[in-house]
């Protein structure tokens, strides 16, 4: 925790330097009546944006930070968005939680569902004391921070409104990474889902199938003819149909064999052979194929 404390102390020092060094140097000590200024401009940096008065000056601190300053330089708000501040989201949360051991008035704070901490403190600049508000929020592996230093007699309400206007969202790249991760996870979960097993073959179906194959080894059958024969053998219509579906017979080839068998016994005309094959349960096209196969 000693390391964490020293990090936080350095961070609080950074708050003062970022917000005050350029913004409050040479500020006027003259006070004016407390008033709330209209927030009619929007400042954006990385994945953060907030509103501020149109009379205030906005300037970039670096690629991940900016600052807005009041015309009299008696109030300044600095914003930083630190990508990958620590190794992972847990380290970032530990940093946020560690703030609790330092300044007073610590309270939980959140922006767009992202959790963090907010606290008030006092800072001295050129012999004058100013109020300060600091906000830290964890956004995935990043830390979003906002530091406000101001003359509370004039800008307290405006600063409160500015802090309340902050919006944060993860960068498009991180959102895409998260979406890809979620898609990959969903695919993995889908792979792990058990594949529904095919209902096992019943004993009666197995017997009907074995009988069908035995018949086909002895003589040719049409699909309907084979079912009729199995039903005649006292198999149920369902089991007989199952056997005809599963026996693997080529019905055109069965028609060829049946046509050749008939011609071995007696002569047929083409139409007579086709009629006989249809009578045996072959379809018209199968019967015609059988007749063609023997040259009729």
CSV table of C-alpha atoms in Angstrom, one decimal:
chain,number,residue,atom,x,y,z
A,1,UNK,CA,0.0,0.0,0.0
A,2,UNK,CA,3.0,2.3,0.5
A,3,UNK,CA,3.7,2.3,-3.2
A,4,UNK,CA,0.0,3.0,-3.9
A,5,UNK,CA,0.0,5.9,-1.4
A,6,UNK,CA,3.1,7.5,-3.0
A,7,UNK,CA,1.5,7.2,-6.5
A,8,UNK,CA,-1.6,8.9,-5.3
A,9,UNK,CA,0.4,11.7,-3.6
A,10,UNK,CA,2.3,12.3,-6.9
A,11,UNK,CA,-1.1,12.3,-8.7
A,12,UNK,CA,-2.5,14.9,-6.4
A,13,UNK,CA,0.6,17.0,-6.9
A,14,UNK,CA,0.1,16.6,-10.7
A,15,UNK,CA,-3.4,17.9,-10.3
A,16,UNK,CA,-2.2,21.1,-8.8
A,17,UNK,CA,0.5,21.6,-11.4
A,18,UNK,CA,-1.7,20.9,-14.4
A,19,UNK,CA,-4.6,23.0,-13.2
A,20,UNK,CA,-2.7,25.9,-11.7
A,21,UNK,CA,0.7,26.4,-13.2
A,22,UNK,CA,-0.5,28.1,-16.4
A,23,UNK,CA,-4.1,28.9,-15.4
A,24,UNK,CA,-3.9,30.8,-12.1
A,25,UNK,CA,-0.6,32.5,-12.2
A,26,UNK,CA,-1.1,36.2,-11.7
A,27,UNK,CA,-4.8,35.8,-10.9
A,28,UNK,CA,-6.8,38.7,-9.6
A,29,UNK,CA,-7.7,38.6,-5.8
A,30,UNK,CA,-10.7,40.8,-6.4
A,31,UNK,CA,-13.9,38.8,-5.6
A,32,UNK,CA,-17.2,39.1,-7.4
A,33,UNK,CA,-20.7,37.8,-6.6
A,34,UNK,CA,-21.3,34.1,-6.8
A,35,UNK,CA,-23.1,33.3,-10.1
A,36,UNK,CA,-23.7,30.3,-12.4
A,37,UNK,CA,-22.5,30.7,-15.9
A,38,UNK,CA,-24.3,29.1,-18.9
A,39,UNK,CA,-22.4,26.0,-20.2
A,40,UNK,CA,-22.7,26.6,-24.0
A,41,UNK,CA,-19.6,25.0,-25.3
A,42,UNK,CA,-18.4,21.4,-25.3
A,43,UNK,CA,-14.8,20.2,-24.9
A,44,UNK,CA,-13.7,16.7,-25.9
A,45,UNK,CA,-10.6,14.7,-25.3
A,46,UNK,CA,-10.2,11.0,-26.2
A,47,UNK,CA,-13.3,9.4,-24.8
A,48,UNK,CA,-14.4,12.2,-22.5
A,49,UNK,CA,-16.4,15.3,-23.1
A,50,UNK,CA,-17.9,18.0,-20.9
A,51,UNK,CA,-19.6,21.4,-21.2
A,52,UNK,CA,-18.1,24.7,-20.1
A,53,UNK,CA,-18.9,28.5,-20.4
A,54,UNK,CA,-18.3,30.1,-23.8
A,55,UNK,CA,-16.2,32.9,-22.3
A,56,UNK,CA,-13.7,30.4,-20.9
A,57,UNK,CA,-10.5,29.5,-22.9
A,58,UNK,CA,-9.8,25.9,-23.9
A,59,UNK,CA,-6.3,24.6,-24.7
A,60,UNK,CA,-4.8,21.2,-25.1
A,61,UNK,CA,-2.3,20.0,-22.5
A,62,UNK,CA,-1.1,17.0,-24.6
A,63,UNK,CA,-2.7,14.3,-26.7
A,64,UNK,CA,-4.7,13.0,-23.7
A,65,UNK,CA,-5.4,16.1,-21.8
A,66,UNK,CA,-6.9,19.6,-22.1
A,67,UNK,CA,-7.7,22.5,-19.8
A,68,UNK,CA,-10.3,25.3,-19.8
A,69,UNK,CA,-9.7,28.5,-17.9
A,70,UNK,CA,-11.9,31.4,-16.8
A,71,UNK,CA,-11.3,34.9,-18.2
A,72,UNK,CA,-9.9,36.2,-14.9
A,73,UNK,CA,-7.8,33.0,-14.4
A,74,UNK,CA,-9.4,32.4,-11.1
A,75,UNK,CA,-10.8,29.0,-12.1
A,76,UNK,CA,-9.4,26.1,-14.2
A,77,UNK,CA,-10.6,22.6,-15.1
A,78,UNK,CA,-8.1,20.1,-16.4
A,79,UNK,CA,-9.1,16.7,-17.9
A,80,UNK,CA,-6.9,13.7,-18.6
A,81,UNK,CA,-7.7,10.3,-20.2
A,82,UNK,CA,-5.0,7.8,-19.5
A,83,UNK,CA,-5.0,4.8,-21.8
A,84,UNK,CA,-3.8,1.6,-20.1
A,85,UNK,CA,-3.0,3.5,-16.9
A,86,UNK,CA,-2.2,0.1,-15.3
A,87,UNK,CA,-1.9,-3.4,-16.5
A,88,UNK,CA,-5.5,-4.3,-16.1
A,89,UNK,CA,-8.9,-3.1,-14.9
A,90,UNK,CA,-8.3,-4.6,-11.4
A,91,UNK,CA,-5.1,-2.5,-11.0
A,92,UNK,CA,-7.0,0.6,-12.0
A,93,UNK,CA,-9.7,-0.2,-9.4
A,94,UNK,CA,-7.1,-0.7,-6.7
A,95,UNK,CA,-5.7,2.7,-7.6
A,96,UNK,CA,-9.1,4.3,-7.3
A,97,UNK,CA,-9.8,2.5,-4.0
A,98,UNK,CA,-6.4,3.6,-2.7
A,99,UNK,CA,-7.4,7.2,-2.9
A,100,UNK,CA,-9.6,6.6,0.1
A,101,UNK,CA,-6.6,6.5,2.3
A,102,UNK,CA,-5.5,10.1,1.4
A,103,UNK,CA,-7.6,13.3,1.1
A,104,UNK,CA,-10.7,13.9,3.2
A,105,UNK,CA,-14.3,14.0,1.9
A,106,UNK,CA,-13.8,11.0,-0.3
A,107,UNK,CA,-17.0,9.7,-1.8
A,108,UNK,CA,-18.0,7.2,-4.4
A,109,UNK,CA,-18.7,8.7,-7.9
A,110,UNK,CA,-19.8,7.4,-11.2
A,111,UNK,CA,-20.1,8.6,-14.8
A,112,UNK,CA,-22.2,6.7,-17.3
A,113,UNK,CA,-22.0,3.6,-15.1
A,114,UNK,CA,-18.2,3.7,-14.7
A,115,UNK,CA,-17.3,3.8,-11.0
A,116,UNK,CA,-14.7,6.0,-9.3
A,117,UNK,CA,-14.0,8.4,-6.5
A,118,UNK,CA,-14.4,12.2,-6.0
A,119,UNK,CA,-12.9,14.4,-3.3
A,120,UNK,CA,-12.5,18.0,-2.3
A,121,UNK,CA,-9.3,19.6,-1.1
A,122,UNK,CA,-7.5,22.9,-0.7
A,123,UNK,CA,-4.4,24.1,-2.7
A,124,UNK,CA,-2.2,27.1,-2.2
A,125,UNK,CA,-1.0,29.3,-5.1
A,126,UNK,CA,1.1,32.4,-4.6
A,127,UNK,CA,-0.1,32.7,-1.0
A,128,UNK,CA,-3.8,32.4,-1.9
A,129,UNK,CA,-5.9,29.3,-1.1
A,130,UNK,CA,-8.2,27.8,-3.6
A,131,UNK,CA,-10.8,25.0,-3.5
A,132,UNK,CA,-10.2,22.0,-5.6
A,133,UNK,CA,-12.3,19.0,-6.7
A,134,UNK,CA,-10.8,15.8,-8.1
A,135,UNK,CA,-12.5,13.0,-9.9
A,136,UNK,CA,-11.0,9.6,-10.9
A,137,UNK,CA,-13.1,7.0,-12.9
A,138,UNK,CA,-12.1,3.6,-14.1
A,139,UNK,CA,-13.0,2.9,-17.8
A,140,UNK,CA,-11.8,-0.6,-18.6
A,141,UNK,CA,-8.0,-0.5,-18.4
A,142,UNK,CA,-8.0,3.3,-18.5
A,143,UNK,CA,-8.4,6.0,-16.0
A,144,UNK,CA,-10.3,9.2,-16.7
A,145,UNK,CA,-9.5,12.1,-14.4
A,146,UNK,CA,-10.9,15.6,-14.0
A,147,UNK,CA,-9.3,18.3,-11.8
A,148,UNK,CA,-11.0,21.6,-10.9
A,149,UNK,CA,-9.2,24.4,-9.0
A,150,UNK,CA,-11.3,27.6,-8.5
A,151,UNK,CA,-12.3,30.5,-6.3
A,152,UNK,CA,-15.3,29.1,-4.6
A,153,UNK,CA,-16.8,32.5,-3.9
A,154,UNK,CA,-17.3,33.0,-7.6
A,155,UNK,CA,-17.3,29.7,-9.4
A,156,UNK,CA,-18.5,26.9,-7.1
A,157,UNK,CA,-21.9,26.5,-8.9
A,158,UNK,CA,-20.3,26.6,-12.4
A,159,UNK,CA,-17.7,24.0,-11.5
A,160,UNK,CA,-20.4,21.7,-10.0
A,161,UNK,CA,-22.4,22.0,-13.3
A,162,UNK,CA,-19.3,21.3,-15.4
A,163,UNK,CA,-18.4,18.2,-13.4
A,164,UNK,CA,-22.0,17.0,-13.7
A,165,UNK,CA,-21.9,17.4,-17.5
A,166,UNK,CA,-19.0,15.0,-18.0
A,167,UNK,CA,-19.7,12.1,-20.4
A,168,UNK,CA,-17.4,9.1,-20.8
A,169,UNK,CA,-17.4,6.2,-23.2
A,170,UNK,CA,-14.8,3.6,-24.1
A,171,UNK,CA,-12.9,4.2,-27.3
A,172,UNK,CA,-14.3,2.6,-30.5
A,173,UNK,CA,-11.2,0.4,-30.6
A,174,UNK,CA,-11.9,-0.9,-27.1
A,175,UNK,CA,-15.5,-1.3,-27.8
A,176,UNK,CA,-14.7,-3.4,-30.9
A,177,UNK,CA,-12.2,-5.4,-28.9
A,178,UNK,CA,-14.9,-6.0,-26.2
A,179,UNK,CA,-17.5,-7.0,-28.9
A,180,UNK,CA,-15.0,-9.3,-30.5
A,181,UNK,CA,-14.2,-10.9,-27.1
A,182,UNK,CA,-17.9,-11.3,-26.3
A,183,UNK,CA,-18.4,-12.9,-29.8
A,184,UNK,CA,-15.5,-15.3,-29.3
A,185,UNK,CA,-16.8,-16.2,-25.8
A,186,UNK,CA,-20.3,-16.9,-27.3
A,187,UNK,CA,-18.8,-19.1,-30.0
A,188,UNK,CA,-16.8,-21.0,-27.4
A,189,UNK,CA,-19.9,-21.5,-25.3
A,190,UNK,CA,-21.8,-22.7,-28.3
A,191,UNK,CA,-19.0,-25.2,-29.0
A,192,UNK,CA,-19.4,-26.5,-25.5
A,193,UNK,CA,-23.1,-27.1,-25.8
A,194,UNK,CA,-23.9,-30.8,-26.0
A,195,UNK,CA,-25.0,-32.0,-29.4
A,196,UNK,CA,-28.4,-33.6,-29.1
A,197,UNK,CA,-28.0,-37.3,-29.6
A,198,UNK,CA,-29.9,-39.1,-32.3
A,199,UNK,CA,-32.4,-41.5,-30.8
A,200,UNK,CA,-31.0,-45.0,-30.8
A,201,UNK,CA,-32.4,-47.6,-33.1
A,202,UNK,CA,-35.1,-49.8,-31.5
A,203,UNK,CA,-34.9,-53.5,-31.6
A,204,UNK,CA,-37.9,-53.9,-33.9
A,205,UNK,CA,-36.4,-51.3,-36.3
A,206,UNK,CA,-33.0,-53.2,-36.3
A,207,UNK,CA,-34.8,-56.5,-37.1
A,208,UNK,CA,-36.8,-54.9,-39.9
A,209,UNK,CA,-33.7,-53.4,-41.4
A,210,UNK,CA,-31.9,-56.7,-41.2
A,211,UNK,CA,-34.8,-58.5,-42.9
A,212,UNK,CA,-35.0,-55.9,-45.6
A,213,UNK,CA,-31.3,-56.4,-46.5
A,214,UNK,CA,-31.7,-60.1,-46.5
A,215,UNK,CA,-34.6,-59.8,-49.0
A,216,UNK,CA,-32.5,-57.5,-51.2
A,217,UNK,CA,-29.7,-60.0,-51.3
A,218,UNK,CA,-32.1,-62.6,-52.7
A,219,UNK,CA,-34.2,-60.7,-55.2
A,220,UNK,CA,-35.0,-57.1,-56.4
A,221,UNK,CA,-37.7,-55.0,-54.7
A,222,UNK,CA,-39.2,-51.6,-55.2
A,223,UNK,CA,-39.5,-49.3,-52.3
A,224,UNK,CA,-43.2,-49.9,-51.9
A,225,UNK,CA,-42.8,-53.6,-52.6
A,226,UNK,CA,-40.2,-54.0,-49.9
A,227,UNK,CA,-42.4,-52.2,-47.3
A,228,UNK,CA,-45.4,-54.4,-48.3
A,229,UNK,CA,-43.3,-57.6,-47.9
A,230,UNK,CA,-42.1,-56.5,-44.4
A,231,UNK,CA,-45.6,-55.6,-43.3
A,232,UNK,CA,-46.7,-59.1,-44.6
A,233,UNK,CA,-44.0,-60.5,-42.3
A,234,UNK,CA,-45.8,-58.8,-39.4
A,235,UNK,CA,-43.5,-55.8,-39.0
A,236,UNK,CA,-45.3,-52.5,-38.2
A,237,UNK,CA,-45.7,-50.1,-41.1
A,238,UNK,CA,-43.5,-47.7,-39.2
A,239,UNK,CA,-40.7,-50.2,-38.8
A,240,UNK,CA,-41.0,-51.4,-42.4
A,241,UNK,CA,-40.8,-47.8,-43.7
A,242,UNK,CA,-37.8,-47.2,-41.5
A,243,UNK,CA,-36.1,-50.3,-43.0
A,244,UNK,CA,-36.8,-49.3,-46.6
A,245,UNK,CA,-35.4,-45.8,-45.8
A,246,UNK,CA,-32.3,-47.1,-44.2
A,247,UNK,CA,-31.4,-50.1,-46.3
A,248,UNK,CA,-29.4,-48.1,-48.8
A,249,UNK,CA,-31.0,-49.6,-52.0
A,250,UNK,CA,-30.7,-47.8,-55.3
A,251,UNK,CA,-34.3,-48.2,-56.6
A,252,UNK,CA,-33.4,-47.6,-60.3
A,253,UNK,CA,-30.9,-50.4,-60.0
A,254,UNK,CA,-33.6,-52.6,-58.4
A,255,UNK,CA,-35.8,-51.8,-61.4
A,256,UNK,CA,-33.0,-53.0,-63.7
A,257,UNK,CA,-32.6,-56.2,-61.9
A,258,UNK,CA,-36.4,-56.9,-61.8
A,259,UNK,CA,-36.7,-56.2,-65.5
A,260,UNK,CA,-33.9,-58.6,-66.3
A,261,UNK,CA,-35.4,-61.3,-64.0
A,262,UNK,CA,-38.8,-61.1,-65.7
A,263,UNK,CA,-37.2,-61.5,-69.2
A,264,UNK,CA,-35.3,-64.5,-68.0
A,265,UNK,CA,-38.6,-66.2,-67.3
A,266,UNK,CA,-40.8,-65.1,-70.2
A,267,UNK,CA,-40.9,-62.5,-73.1
A,268,UNK,CA,-42.4,-59.1,-72.5
A,269,UNK,CA,-43.3,-56.1,-74.7
A,270,UNK,CA,-42.0,-52.7,-73.5
A,271,UNK,CA,-45.4,-51.6,-72.3
A,272,UNK,CA,-46.1,-54.9,-70.7
A,273,UNK,CA,-42.8,-54.9,-68.8
A,274,UNK,CA,-43.4,-51.4,-67.6
A,275,UNK,CA,-46.9,-52.2,-66.5
A,276,UNK,CA,-45.6,-55.3,-64.6
A,277,UNK,CA,-42.9,-53.2,-62.8
A,278,UNK,CA,-45.4,-50.6,-61.8
A,279,UNK,CA,-47.6,-53.3,-60.4
A,280,UNK,CA,-44.6,-54.4,-58.3
A,281,UNK,CA,-44.4,-50.9,-56.8
A,282,UNK,CA,-41.9,-49.2,-58.9
A,283,UNK,CA,-42.6,-45.6,-60.0
A,284,UNK,CA,-43.4,-45.0,-63.7
A,285,UNK,CA,-40.0,-43.4,-64.2
A,286,UNK,CA,-38.2,-46.3,-62.5
A,287,UNK,CA,-40.2,-48.9,-64.5
A,288,UNK,CA,-39.3,-47.0,-67.8
A,289,UNK,CA,-35.7,-47.0,-66.7
A,290,UNK,CA,-35.9,-50.8,-66.1
A,291,UNK,CA,-37.3,-51.4,-69.6
A,292,UNK,CA,-34.6,-49.2,-71.1
A,293,UNK,CA,-31.9,-51.1,-69.3
A,294,UNK,CA,-32.9,-54.4,-71.0
A,295,UNK,CA,-33.2,-52.8,-74.5
A,296,UNK,CA,-36.9,-52.4,-74.8
